[in-house]
Amino acid sequence: MLGRTANGLFWMFRYLERAENTARLLEAGLRMALTRDVQSAEEEWRSVISTLGLKSSFEAASDTYDGATVWNFVLRDRANPANVREMMGAVRSNARTARTHISSQVWEAVNENWMKLDNQLSRPISQSALGDVVTRLRRTGMEIHGAMDGTILRDEGHHFARAGTYLERAESTARILDMKYYLLLPSLSYVGSSLDTGQWEQVLRSVAGVSSYSWINHGNIDAPSIVEFLVLDDRFPRSLAFCRNAVRVHLTGLARLHEREGKCSALLAARESDISGHTVDAIFDQGLHEFLIEFMAHNTAIGEAITEDYRFLA
Amino acid sequence: MAGGASPDGSGNFDEMTDGAGDVRPAYAAYGQWYEGQEASYLKRKNSEADESFRRTGITFNVYGEDEAEERLIPFDMVPRIITAGEWRRLARGIEQRVRALNAFLYDLYHRQEIVRSGRLPERLLRDNAAWLPNMVGHTPPGGIYTHIVGIDLVRTGPDEWFVLEDNARTPSGVSYMLENRETMMAMFPDLFSQVGVEPVSNYPRRLARSLAACAPPQFDASGGREPTVAVLTPGIYNSAYYEHAFLADQMGAELVEGSDLRVIDGKVQMRTTRGFEPVDVIYRRVDDEYLDPLTFHPDSVLGVPGIMDVYRAGGVTIANAPGTGISDDKAIYSFMPEIVEFYTGEKPLLPNVKTWRCADSDSLAYVLDNLDELVVKEVHGSGGYGMLIGPTATKKEIKAFRAKLEAKPENYIAQPTLSLSTCPIYTRAGLAPRHVDLRPYVLVSPDGVDITPGGLSRVALKPGSLVVNSSQGGGTKDTWVLKD
């Protein structure tokens, strides 16, 4: 496979994951904002913008953090080059680049959903329309992943696509957790100050984990359990441990196909790569924020190593 | 049949219905089927077709002021139908013409017997940017110049077919031929069980085989190795990118851009996830001048530096061969009857449309006197741009064109306005005749000439219009060659 094609597959799936995670974050933000007074609602939108890393570009474009301005900025505003409409455009143009290595079912799922979304996002999104957009984005992900699972050859292209999915997903979960880490500091809950259940619910909602968490923890809400769930539990498909293991599976598959281990294999062999080997206590000892920062840096390094090992660009 | 050839009394030959209103044999089975369909069913199917093309993303890009816009080429769901007997005659004529084109190109780049014999003026080569003097003396693998050819045909009567244009350089549109058939089969499966139609879907396999049969001299076939074929595209912003990706996908070939290729150790190699790997046959969908900056444009960032040296040394096959574009020139077209006879020793089976070369003063005088009745074309032009259609042009347009023509007469040829045949298209008010042309696709390899039955029928969608080009609002139809 061409390096450029591999790059197309990798980024097609990163952008798809990013668009879907962004949609979920907006959905959770809206829900939170609706249940709060004006000032806390503004705080919520502020944290959504920060989580997405859009603080400076948003503040350059707008004075207030009102909901409609935020979601329109995130979804479609040209002042935000990283808007969701652009992400979906990038999914499609990367799919076109990799067209010879995706099935026509995958391509049609991309193209059809892109047409609908691009049309939806060509006009400002009202509060009542936001739900439709989020639903469409979520279904787009499901359709493309479904077509992929059912029709794609399990060769290197599949590994590049999935490595992209899981690196991006891990990044997203880590960012969401990091934005709210101070709410989860054990000191707060240990001293009995009531953990803001709305806040933690929002975190779980942002990663589509509310019901899985409840199922495992029977309604108990505490910081160690949330951290355990989102970081260490390799049964939950958006946890850091699950995503890292999935990246490992696909990179091992690639190394086997190529009969060669590259820089990314070395990174995966490093101790900090083994997320399941940590404990909640150790993470809190290190500091949750520090732990997440380190995780994200390692995640980025793996992505860069793949780009180099498999000659994506040169 | 000449006078009453059409149901609408226009005098144009209609391929479905004769002057008496009777359905011609080619359309007998289809006509019967059509009569049996509910109007609401046909209407629904028609909108489904559009949806299906949008979903597959079979688009071409149109460049406006701001950004590239992707457009669909309209599809008409009434097939264009040719009988087995009609096709056999056409196919013989096409094969003769394609053989002559390759022999002609070989001669031009070798001894130039046709020029020496005085049958073709030497200035036609000199004046044309598509002529590559540095290819003189080089013989491409198998002696083949044009591997993939599109011969544009028009029809004016039951047995009157003419060649309107030869596309020996890089004919496009074959993906529409294939997608149109897929769409028709998905929409009307019952129709195909009632009417026997020659299949076209094996074109990509035939293309792959044909290209693999043209391995370069340096190719080492030991150990049963197959040549590696790649499709070279200018990239996703090219108007025909869909087709490039489609063909590569269907052939199982890599779709490469210039930036993926590099000359290493005297071989053209592509950057794969495992490092650089050799490419043996390149089906290029880029123009000659974007192949190699070292040979063509020293300041260009496009192309593969050194690829032409590898080509000349026999390390890679480039299809179609660099320099082939010379035969698409419309002034050269006007010599095609002589060219066919010169190289095949036979009379052309498919005639040219009568053509006045404005470079000749007598012809120029005639053309200037009759601008309002003629079609005038630029000799290097394509895609329907830069031409005058006298009968539909305004006085002002004719005046402006006259000035251009007088300033550079050798840049133009003129042809009579043909009364092109019509085929019915589907409209809300029922079937309505529209002008059509036909581009059959031909593959040439050392194993022979391979013509896919049918081709791409382009159709003018406006009543009376003769312009079928997709860049100017034309549509396409599925084209059927009936089984015997």
PDB file of C-alpha atoms in Angstrom, chain A residues 1-4 6 92-93 96-97 99-101 107-108 111-112 115 156 160 257-258 309-314, chain B residues 51 54-57 61 70 236 241-242 245 248-249 253-257 259-260 270-276:
ATOM      1  CA  MET A   1       0.000   0.000   0.000  1.00  0.00           C
ATOM      2  CA  LEU A   2       1.173   3.534  -0.713  1.00  0.00           C
ATOM      3  CA  GLY A   3       2.331   5.529   2.290  1.00  0.00           C
ATOM      4  CA  ARG A   4       0.014   8.333   1.188  1.00  0.00           C
ATOM      5  CA  ALA A   6      -2.099   4.674   4.603  1.00  0.00           C
ATOM      6  CA  ARG A  92     -14.367  12.554   2.937  1.00  0.00           C
ATOM      7  CA  SER A  93     -11.267  13.889   1.210  1.00  0.00           C
ATOM      8  CA  ARG A  96     -11.218   9.826  -1.583  1.00  0.00           C
ATOM      9  CA  THR A  97      -7.444   9.652  -1.268  1.00  0.00           C
ATOM     10  CA  ARG A  99     -10.612   5.213  -2.236  1.00  0.00           C
ATOM     11  CA  THR A 100      -8.835   2.211  -3.711  1.00  0.00           C
ATOM     12  CA  HIS A 101      -8.387   0.680  -0.251  1.00  0.00           C
ATOM     13  CA  TRP A 107     -17.174   5.031   0.554  1.00  0.00           C
ATOM     14  CA  GLU A 108     -20.909   5.374   0.050  1.00  0.00           C
ATOM     15  CA  ASN A 111     -20.261  10.201   0.921  1.00  0.00           C
ATOM     16  CA  GLU A 112     -23.939   9.963   1.689  1.00  0.00           C
ATOM     17  CA  MET A 115     -23.744  15.228   1.840  1.00  0.00           C
ATOM     18  CA  GLU A 156      -2.607  -3.275   6.674  1.00  0.00           C
ATOM     19  CA  PHE A 160      -4.019   1.915   9.927  1.00  0.00           C
ATOM     20  CA  LEU A 257       2.599  -8.206   8.220  1.00  0.00           C
ATOM     21  CA  HIS A 258       5.715  -6.163   7.580  1.00  0.00           C
ATOM     22  CA  ASP A 309       7.582   3.893  10.429  1.00  0.00           C
ATOM     23  CA  TYR A 310       5.135   3.432   7.577  1.00  0.00           C
ATOM     24  CA  ARG A 311       6.291   6.286   5.372  1.00  0.00           C
ATOM     25  CA  PHE A 312       3.057   8.248   5.391  1.00  0.00           C
ATOM     26  CA  LEU A 313       4.692  11.451   4.259  1.00  0.00           C
ATOM     27  CA  ALA A 314       8.191  10.750   3.012  1.00  0.00           C
TER      28      ALA A 314
ATOM     29  CA  GLU B  51     -30.017   9.740  -5.708  1.00  0.00           C
ATOM     30  CA  ARG B  54     -25.116  11.222  -5.709  1.00  0.00           C
ATOM     31  CA  ARG B  55     -24.457   8.462  -3.238  1.00  0.00           C
ATOM     32  CA  THR B  56     -21.703   6.863  -5.291  1.00  0.00           C
ATOM     33  CA  GLY B  57     -20.180  10.310  -5.690  1.00  0.00           C
ATOM     34  CA  ASN B  61     -15.273  18.993 -10.509  1.00  0.00           C
ATOM     35  CA  GLU B  70     -18.471  18.823  -7.580  1.00  0.00           C
ATOM     36  CA  ILE B 236      -8.267  14.501  -5.785  1.00  0.00           C
ATOM     37  CA  TYR B 241     -10.406  11.895 -10.094  1.00  0.00           C
ATOM     38  CA  TYR B 242     -13.473   9.790  -9.511  1.00  0.00           C
ATOM     39  CA  ALA B 245      -9.856   5.992  -8.403  1.00  0.00           C
ATOM     40  CA  ALA B 248      -7.532   1.693 -10.102  1.00  0.00           C
ATOM     41  CA  ASP B 249      -9.894   0.135  -7.576  1.00  0.00           C
ATOM     42  CA  ALA B 253      -3.848  -1.261  -9.157  1.00  0.00           C
ATOM     43  CA  GLU B 254      -2.314   1.421  -6.973  1.00  0.00           C
ATOM     44  CA  LEU B 255      -3.541   4.963  -7.587  1.00  0.00           C
ATOM     45  CA  VAL B 256      -0.406   7.099  -7.497  1.00  0.00           C
ATOM     46  CA  GLU B 257       0.306  10.809  -7.684  1.00  0.00           C
ATOM     47  CA  SER B 259       4.699  12.817  -5.361  1.00  0.00           C
ATOM     48  CA  ASP B 260       4.468   9.069  -4.665  1.00  0.00           C
ATOM     49  CA  MET B 270       6.452   4.211  -5.583  1.00  0.00           C
ATOM     50  CA  ARG B 271       6.595   5.010  -1.878  1.00  0.00           C
ATOM     51  CA  THR B 272       4.754   2.255  -0.069  1.00  0.00           C
ATOM     52  CA  THR B 273       4.441   1.542   3.630  1.00  0.00           C
ATOM     53  CA  ARG B 274       7.371  -0.885   3.161  1.00  0.00           C
ATOM     54  CA  GLY B 275       9.587   1.573   1.334  1.00  0.00           C
ATOM     55  CA  PHE B 276      10.053   2.151  -2.387  1.00  0.00           C
TER      56      PHE B 276
END
